[in-house]
Amino acid sequence: MASKSLSEEDLSCPVCCEIFKDPVILRCSHSVCKDCLQSFWKNKGSRECIICRRRSSTDQPPINLALKNLCESFIKERSQRGPAGSENICGLHSEKRQLFCLDDLQPVCLVCRDSKKHSNHKFLPLQEAAVDYKEELKTALKPLKEKLKTFTKFKLNLDRTAEHIKTRAQQTERQIKEEFEKLHQFLRDEEAARISALREEEENKSQRMKEKIEKMSREISALSDTVRAVEEEMRAEDASFLQNYKATVKRAQVTLQDPESLSGALLHEGKHLANLKFTVWEKMKELVQFTPVTLDPNTAHRKLILSDDLTSVIFADEEQQLPDNPERFDLSRCVLGSEGFNSGTHCWDVEVGDNTVWLLGVMTESAQKKGVIFSSSGVWCVYYINGNYKALSSPQPDTRLSVGRKLQRVRVQLDWDRGKVSFSDPLTNTHLHTFTHTFTERVFPLVYTSDISPVKLTAVQFSVSVNRLRNEK
């Protein structure tokens, strides 16, 4: 075909150096792209050939159809072969591509190098260029690989988080149902006990009433018999009546006392119904406990295991598969309380028992949770390790505490408004330490442990009181 005998250079416009687009032919037989010629004439201000400068007698030179068809055929054949060629052969010159143009960033053959299109361009041997650019791309790939690694790790954490949400929702639902079942069972037992007491009272009073009715029936029957007998004597002949008069009078005498009304015979409805809901609720105190502080599992270090009621924590050797959410401690084996405080006075007791390594206190909401937290600000606590008790509040140095006996329980008191955090032994009423600080944000209870013995937040006693309302006239 013609495209195999002609090169790209032969089919390129002398102005734009690209394959001809709508080539026009001048009287001098030179061909130029129509747009290139019109642009040249407009800038030049005269109609002349770009190559030989011969003037054109027409402003609309005809299309060179033969050249146009040849260019279209060449472009179609080149596109079918592909720009690179399957055997590293130049699609324009059918020569092996041995060089790489550093300006156009493409492999070229020796003929391409000498063409106008690559005039004044820089070249490298193909293999050298491949080595250099591979190294360049290898360097460029490093941040991409790191980014891919980061994204992959983040997605894995998202997958774990989604699974964790599902698992914890099921676990929480189960616990809610168990707790409500305890309440339901308490109410069922209380209902059964009260109905049983009602039926027992009904049975006792019904039996008493039955016995009384039977006694009354017997006495009525006896009186009826006496009345009939006296009336029969009264209907007898006078001689017979008078003869039996003495016995009849004696028989007619009433010896029975009048019946007395029974006191307390009715059901004591007030005992069964009065303030029923309140009395049952008050009795629930034996079943219900209140803990002023509970723990937040979303902040717990992976080696900490919380109890189902979120009131105690122990240390485990193996890490749990938990999401790496921003609220979770990753190095310090800590857990926060589920509720923070930004006003008022709050108090909670913590049983440390036989635990050999523990820390108790408060932590600000903005304090860092990643890394080692105890060297950062925003933490006020006391801790026990290697038989020593100390108070910690960075950046201040630790303070050794004088403790007479091994602590079994520690009381933490927070006065947010006055800026005080105090620690004491509630069993001996002994003060341990007090921090002073002007709080400006929410603070959370903080617990640390590295022991399998539990650290437990204790429940408090509570009572139900009634305030009588006064009627105001």
Short mmCIF file of N, CA, C and O in Angstrom, two decimals, residues 128-212:
data_model
loop_
_atom_site.label_atom_id
_atom_site.label_comp_id
_atom_site.label_asym_id
_atom_site.label_seq_id
_atom_site.Cartn_x
_atom_site.Cartn_y
_atom_site.Cartn_z
N GLU A 128 18.92 2.04 28.57
CA GLU A 128 19.32 2.98 29.62
C GLU A 128 18.13 3.79 30.12
O GLU A 128 17.94 3.99 31.33
N ALA A 129 17.30 4.22 29.18
CA ALA A 129 16.12 5.00 29.57
C ALA A 129 15.17 4.14 30.40
O ALA A 129 14.57 4.61 31.39
N ALA A 130 15.01 2.87 30.02
CA ALA A 130 14.12 1.98 30.76
C ALA A 130 14.60 1.81 32.19
O ALA A 130 13.81 1.86 33.15
N VAL A 131 15.96 1.64 32.36
CA VAL A 131 16.51 1.48 33.71
C VAL A 131 16.28 2.74 34.53
O VAL A 131 15.83 2.68 35.69
N ASP A 132 16.55 3.90 33.95
CA ASP A 132 16.40 5.17 34.68
C ASP A 132 14.94 5.41 35.08
O ASP A 132 14.65 5.76 36.23
N TYR A 133 14.05 5.21 34.12
CA TYR A 133 12.64 5.51 34.42
C TYR A 133 12.00 4.46 35.32
O TYR A 133 11.06 4.76 36.07
N LYS A 134 12.49 3.24 35.26
CA LYS A 134 12.00 2.23 36.20
C LYS A 134 12.40 2.58 37.62
O LYS A 134 11.61 2.43 38.57
N GLU A 135 13.63 3.06 37.77
CA GLU A 135 14.07 3.50 39.10
C GLU A 135 13.24 4.69 39.57
O GLU A 135 12.87 4.80 40.75
N GLU A 136 12.96 5.60 38.61
CA GLU A 136 12.15 6.76 38.96
C GLU A 136 10.74 6.35 39.40
O GLU A 136 10.22 6.85 40.41
N LEU A 137 10.16 5.41 38.64
CA LEU A 137 8.82 4.94 39.01
C LEU A 137 8.85 4.13 40.29
O LEU A 137 7.89 4.16 41.07
N LYS A 138 9.95 3.41 40.50
CA LYS A 138 10.08 2.64 41.73
C LYS A 138 10.07 3.56 42.94
O LYS A 138 9.43 3.28 43.96
N THR A 139 10.75 4.68 42.81
CA THR A 139 10.75 5.68 43.88
C THR A 139 9.36 6.30 44.04
O THR A 139 8.88 6.52 45.15
N ALA A 140 8.71 6.57 42.88
CA ALA A 140 7.37 7.16 42.94
C ALA A 140 6.34 6.19 43.51
O ALA A 140 5.33 6.60 44.08
N LEU A 141 6.60 4.88 43.35
CA LEU A 141 5.66 3.88 43.85
C LEU A 141 5.69 3.73 45.36
O LEU A 141 4.71 3.27 45.96
N LYS A 142 6.81 4.10 45.99
CA LYS A 142 6.94 3.91 47.43
C LYS A 142 5.83 4.61 48.21
O LYS A 142 5.15 3.99 49.03
N PRO A 143 5.59 5.93 47.99
CA PRO A 143 4.48 6.56 48.72
C PRO A 143 3.13 5.97 48.36
O PRO A 143 2.23 5.90 49.19
N LEU A 144 2.98 5.53 47.08
CA LEU A 144 1.70 4.90 46.70
C LEU A 144 1.49 3.60 47.44
O LEU A 144 0.39 3.28 47.89
N LYS A 145 2.56 2.81 47.55
CA LYS A 145 2.46 1.55 48.28
C LYS A 145 2.18 1.79 49.76
O LYS A 145 1.39 1.05 50.38
N GLU A 146 2.83 2.82 50.31
CA GLU A 146 2.56 3.16 51.70
C GLU A 146 1.11 3.60 51.89
O GLU A 146 0.46 3.24 52.86
N LYS A 147 0.64 4.40 50.92
CA LYS A 147 -0.74 4.85 50.97
C LYS A 147 -1.70 3.66 50.85
O LYS A 147 -2.71 3.57 51.56
N LEU A 148 -1.37 2.73 49.93
CA LEU A 148 -2.19 1.53 49.77
C LEU A 148 -2.19 0.70 51.06
O LEU A 148 -3.23 0.19 51.48
N LYS A 149 -1.02 0.59 51.66
CA LYS A 149 -0.91 -0.15 52.92
C LYS A 149 -1.76 0.50 54.01
O LYS A 149 -2.46 -0.18 54.78
N THR A 150 -1.70 1.85 54.06
CA THR A 150 -2.50 2.59 55.05
C THR A 150 -3.98 2.39 54.83
O THR A 150 -4.75 2.13 55.76
N PHE A 151 -4.40 2.50 53.56
CA PHE A 151 -5.82 2.33 53.23
C PHE A 151 -6.29 0.91 53.50
O PHE A 151 -7.40 0.70 53.98
N THR A 152 -5.43 -0.06 53.16
CA THR A 152 -5.79 -1.47 53.41
C THR A 152 -5.95 -1.73 54.90
O THR A 152 -6.91 -2.39 55.33
N LYS A 153 -5.01 -1.19 55.69
CA LYS A 153 -5.09 -1.36 57.13
C LYS A 153 -6.34 -0.66 57.69
O LYS A 153 -7.02 -1.20 58.58
N PHE A 154 -6.63 0.52 57.15
CA PHE A 154 -7.80 1.27 57.62
C PHE A 154 -9.09 0.52 57.28
O PHE A 154 -10.01 0.44 58.09
N LYS A 155 -9.15 -0.05 56.06
CA LYS A 155 -10.34 -0.81 55.67
C LYS A 155 -10.50 -2.05 56.55
O LYS A 155 -11.62 -2.42 56.94
N LEU A 156 -9.36 -2.71 56.85
CA LEU A 156 -9.42 -3.87 57.74
C LEU A 156 -10.00 -3.48 59.10
O LEU A 156 -10.82 -4.20 59.67
N ASN A 157 -9.57 -2.32 59.59
CA ASN A 157 -10.11 -1.84 60.87
C ASN A 157 -11.60 -1.52 60.75
O ASN A 157 -12.37 -1.76 61.68
N LEU A 158 -12.01 -0.96 59.58
CA LEU A 158 -13.43 -0.70 59.37
C LEU A 158 -14.23 -2.00 59.35
O LEU A 158 -15.33 -2.08 59.92
N ASP A 159 -13.67 -3.03 58.68
CA ASP A 159 -14.35 -4.33 58.65
C ASP A 159 -14.49 -4.90 60.06
O ASP A 159 -15.54 -5.43 60.43
N ARG A 160 -13.41 -4.78 60.84
CA ARG A 160 -13.45 -5.28 62.21
C ARG A 160 -14.45 -4.47 63.05
O ARG A 160 -15.16 -5.02 63.89
N THR A 161 -14.47 -3.16 62.78
CA THR A 161 -15.41 -2.31 63.52
C THR A 161 -16.84 -2.69 63.22
O THR A 161 -17.69 -2.78 64.11
N ALA A 162 -17.13 -2.92 61.93
CA ALA A 162 -18.49 -3.31 61.54
C ALA A 162 -18.89 -4.63 62.20
O ALA A 162 -20.00 -4.79 62.71
N GLU A 163 -17.96 -5.60 62.19
CA GLU A 163 -18.24 -6.89 62.82
C GLU A 163 -18.38 -6.74 64.33
O GLU A 163 -19.22 -7.39 64.96
N HIS A 164 -17.53 -5.87 64.90
CA HIS A 164 -17.58 -5.63 66.35
C HIS A 164 -18.93 -5.01 66.74
O HIS A 164 -19.52 -5.38 67.76
N ILE A 165 -19.40 -4.04 65.93
CA ILE A 165 -20.70 -3.41 66.20
C ILE A 165 -21.79 -4.46 66.22
O ILE A 165 -22.64 -4.49 67.12
N LYS A 166 -21.77 -5.34 65.22
CA LYS A 166 -22.79 -6.39 65.13
C LYS A 166 -22.72 -7.33 66.32
O LYS A 166 -23.75 -7.65 66.94
N THR A 167 -21.50 -7.78 66.65
CA THR A 167 -21.33 -8.71 67.77
C THR A 167 -21.75 -8.09 69.09
O THR A 167 -22.46 -8.70 69.90
N ARG A 168 -21.29 -6.84 69.31
CA ARG A 168 -21.61 -6.18 70.58
C ARG A 168 -23.10 -5.85 70.68
O ARG A 168 -23.67 -5.85 71.78
N ALA A 169 -23.73 -5.55 69.55
CA ALA A 169 -25.17 -5.30 69.57
C ALA A 169 -25.92 -6.55 70.01
O ALA A 169 -26.85 -6.48 70.82
N GLN A 170 -25.49 -7.71 69.49
CA GLN A 170 -26.13 -8.96 69.87
C GLN A 170 -25.89 -9.26 71.36
O GLN A 170 -26.80 -9.68 72.07
N GLN A 171 -24.64 -9.04 71.80
CA GLN A 171 -24.30 -9.29 73.20
C GLN A 171 -25.07 -8.35 74.11
O GLN A 171 -25.61 -8.76 75.15
N THR A 172 -25.13 -7.06 73.73
CA THR A 172 -25.85 -6.09 74.55
C THR A 172 -27.34 -6.40 74.60
O THR A 172 -27.97 -6.28 75.65
N GLU A 173 -27.89 -6.80 73.46
CA GLU A 173 -29.31 -7.17 73.43
C GLU A 173 -29.58 -8.35 74.37
O GLU A 173 -30.57 -8.37 75.09
N ARG A 174 -28.66 -9.33 74.34
CA ARG A 174 -28.81 -10.49 75.22
C ARG A 174 -28.78 -10.07 76.69
O ARG A 174 -29.60 -10.51 77.51
N GLN A 175 -27.84 -9.18 77.03
CA GLN A 175 -27.75 -8.72 78.42
C GLN A 175 -28.99 -7.92 78.84
O GLN A 175 -29.47 -8.07 79.96
N ILE A 176 -29.49 -7.08 77.92
CA ILE A 176 -30.70 -6.30 78.23
C ILE A 176 -31.85 -7.26 78.51
O ILE A 176 -32.60 -7.08 79.48
N LYS A 177 -32.00 -8.27 77.66
CA LYS A 177 -33.07 -9.24 77.85
C LYS A 177 -32.91 -9.99 79.18
O LYS A 177 -33.90 -10.24 79.88
N GLU A 178 -31.68 -10.34 79.53
CA GLU A 178 -31.44 -11.04 80.79
C GLU A 178 -31.80 -10.16 81.98
O GLU A 178 -32.42 -10.62 82.95
N GLU A 179 -31.41 -8.88 81.91
CA GLU A 179 -31.72 -7.98 83.01
C GLU A 179 -33.23 -7.75 83.13
O GLU A 179 -33.78 -7.74 84.24
N PHE A 180 -33.89 -7.58 82.00
CA PHE A 180 -35.34 -7.40 82.06
C PHE A 180 -36.04 -8.69 82.49
O PHE A 180 -37.08 -8.63 83.15
N GLU A 181 -35.46 -9.83 82.14
CA GLU A 181 -36.06 -11.09 82.59
C GLU A 181 -35.99 -11.20 84.11
O GLU A 181 -36.92 -11.70 84.75
N LYS A 182 -34.90 -10.69 84.69
CA LYS A 182 -34.80 -10.69 86.16
C LYS A 182 -35.90 -9.80 86.76
O LYS A 182 -36.52 -10.17 87.77
N LEU A 183 -36.10 -8.62 86.12
CA LEU A 183 -37.15 -7.73 86.61
C LEU A 183 -38.53 -8.36 86.41
O LEU A 183 -39.39 -8.29 87.29
N HIS A 184 -38.72 -8.97 85.22
CA HIS A 184 -40.00 -9.62 84.97
C HIS A 184 -40.26 -10.75 85.97
O HIS A 184 -41.38 -10.89 86.48
N GLN A 185 -39.19 -11.53 86.24
CA GLN A 185 -39.35 -12.63 87.18
C GLN A 185 -39.66 -12.12 88.58
O GLN A 185 -40.48 -12.69 89.31
N PHE A 186 -38.99 -11.02 88.96
CA PHE A 186 -39.28 -10.41 90.26
C PHE A 186 -40.75 -9.99 90.33
O PHE A 186 -41.44 -10.25 91.32
N LEU A 187 -41.24 -9.34 89.26
CA LEU A 187 -42.63 -8.89 89.25
C LEU A 187 -43.60 -10.08 89.24
O LEU A 187 -44.64 -10.05 89.90
N ARG A 188 -43.23 -11.13 88.49
CA ARG A 188 -44.09 -12.31 88.49
C ARG A 188 -44.15 -12.96 89.87
O ARG A 188 -45.23 -13.35 90.36
N ASP A 189 -42.97 -13.04 90.52
CA ASP A 189 -42.94 -13.61 91.87
C ASP A 189 -43.72 -12.75 92.85
O ASP A 189 -44.44 -13.26 93.71
N GLU A 190 -43.55 -11.43 92.72
CA GLU A 190 -44.26 -10.51 93.62
C GLU A 190 -45.77 -10.59 93.37
O GLU A 190 -46.56 -10.60 94.33
N GLU A 191 -46.18 -10.69 92.12
CA GLU A 191 -47.60 -10.83 91.79
C GLU A 191 -48.15 -12.12 92.38
O GLU A 191 -49.23 -12.12 92.99
N ALA A 192 -47.40 -13.21 92.20
CA ALA A 192 -47.86 -14.50 92.71
C ALA A 192 -47.98 -14.47 94.23
O ALA A 192 -48.94 -15.00 94.81
N ALA A 193 -47.01 -13.83 94.92
CA ALA A 193 -47.04 -13.77 96.38
C ALA A 193 -48.23 -12.95 96.86
O ALA A 193 -48.90 -13.33 97.84
N ARG A 194 -48.50 -11.86 96.19
CA ARG A 194 -49.62 -11.00 96.61
C ARG A 194 -50.97 -11.68 96.32
O ARG A 194 -51.89 -11.58 97.12
N ILE A 195 -51.09 -12.33 95.19
CA ILE A 195 -52.33 -13.06 94.91
C ILE A 195 -52.52 -14.21 95.89
O ILE A 195 -53.63 -14.49 96.35
N SER A 196 -51.40 -14.86 96.23
CA SER A 196 -51.48 -15.96 97.21
C SER A 196 -51.94 -15.44 98.57
O SER A 196 -52.78 -16.07 99.24
N ALA A 197 -51.42 -14.27 98.98
CA ALA A 197 -51.83 -13.69 100.26
C ALA A 197 -53.31 -13.30 100.22
O ALA A 197 -54.05 -13.48 101.20
N LEU A 198 -53.75 -12.75 99.08
CA LEU A 198 -55.16 -12.39 98.93
C LEU A 198 -56.05 -13.62 99.04
O LEU A 198 -57.07 -13.62 99.75
N ARG A 199 -55.68 -14.69 98.36
CA ARG A 199 -56.49 -15.90 98.37
C ARG A 199 -56.49 -16.57 99.74
O ARG A 199 -57.50 -17.16 100.16
N GLU A 200 -55.36 -16.48 100.44
CA GLU A 200 -55.31 -17.04 101.79
C GLU A 200 -56.25 -16.29 102.72
O GLU A 200 -56.99 -16.89 103.51
N GLU A 201 -56.23 -14.94 102.61
CA GLU A 201 -57.15 -14.14 103.43
C GLU A 201 -58.60 -14.45 103.05
O GLU A 201 -59.46 -14.60 103.92
N GLU A 202 -58.87 -14.56 101.74
CA GLU A 202 -60.22 -14.88 101.28
C GLU A 202 -60.67 -16.24 101.85
O GLU A 202 -61.80 -16.39 102.33
N GLU A 203 -59.79 -17.21 101.81
CA GLU A 203 -60.13 -18.56 102.29
C GLU A 203 -60.41 -18.55 103.79
O GLU A 203 -61.39 -19.14 104.25
N ASN A 204 -59.54 -17.87 104.54
CA ASN A 204 -59.71 -17.83 106.00
C ASN A 204 -61.02 -17.13 106.38
O ASN A 204 -61.79 -17.63 107.22
N LYS A 205 -61.29 -16.01 105.75
CA LYS A 205 -62.50 -15.25 106.11
C LYS A 205 -63.75 -15.91 105.56
O LYS A 205 -64.83 -15.85 106.18
N SER A 206 -63.63 -16.55 104.42
CA SER A 206 -64.78 -17.29 103.89
C SER A 206 -65.10 -18.47 104.77
O SER A 206 -66.29 -18.78 105.02
N GLN A 207 -64.09 -19.17 105.29
CA GLN A 207 -64.32 -20.31 106.19
C GLN A 207 -64.96 -19.85 107.49
O GLN A 207 -65.89 -20.48 108.01
N ARG A 208 -64.46 -18.71 108.01
CA ARG A 208 -65.03 -18.17 109.24
C ARG A 208 -66.49 -17.78 109.03
O ARG A 208 -67.35 -18.06 109.88
N MET A 209 -66.76 -17.16 107.85
CA MET A 209 -68.14 -16.77 107.54
C MET A 209 -69.02 -18.00 107.36
O MET A 209 -70.19 -18.02 107.79
N LYS A 210 -68.49 -19.05 106.74
CA LYS A 210 -69.24 -20.28 106.55
C LYS A 210 -69.65 -20.91 107.89
O LYS A 210 -70.80 -21.35 108.09
N GLU A 211 -68.68 -20.93 108.84
CA GLU A 211 -68.97 -21.50 110.16
C GLU A 211 -70.03 -20.67 110.88
O GLU A 211 -70.92 -21.23 111.56
N LYS A 212 -69.93 -19.36 110.73
CA LYS A 212 -70.92 -18.49 111.38
C LYS A 212 -72.31 -18.70 110.79
O LYS A 212 -73.32 -18.76 111.51
#
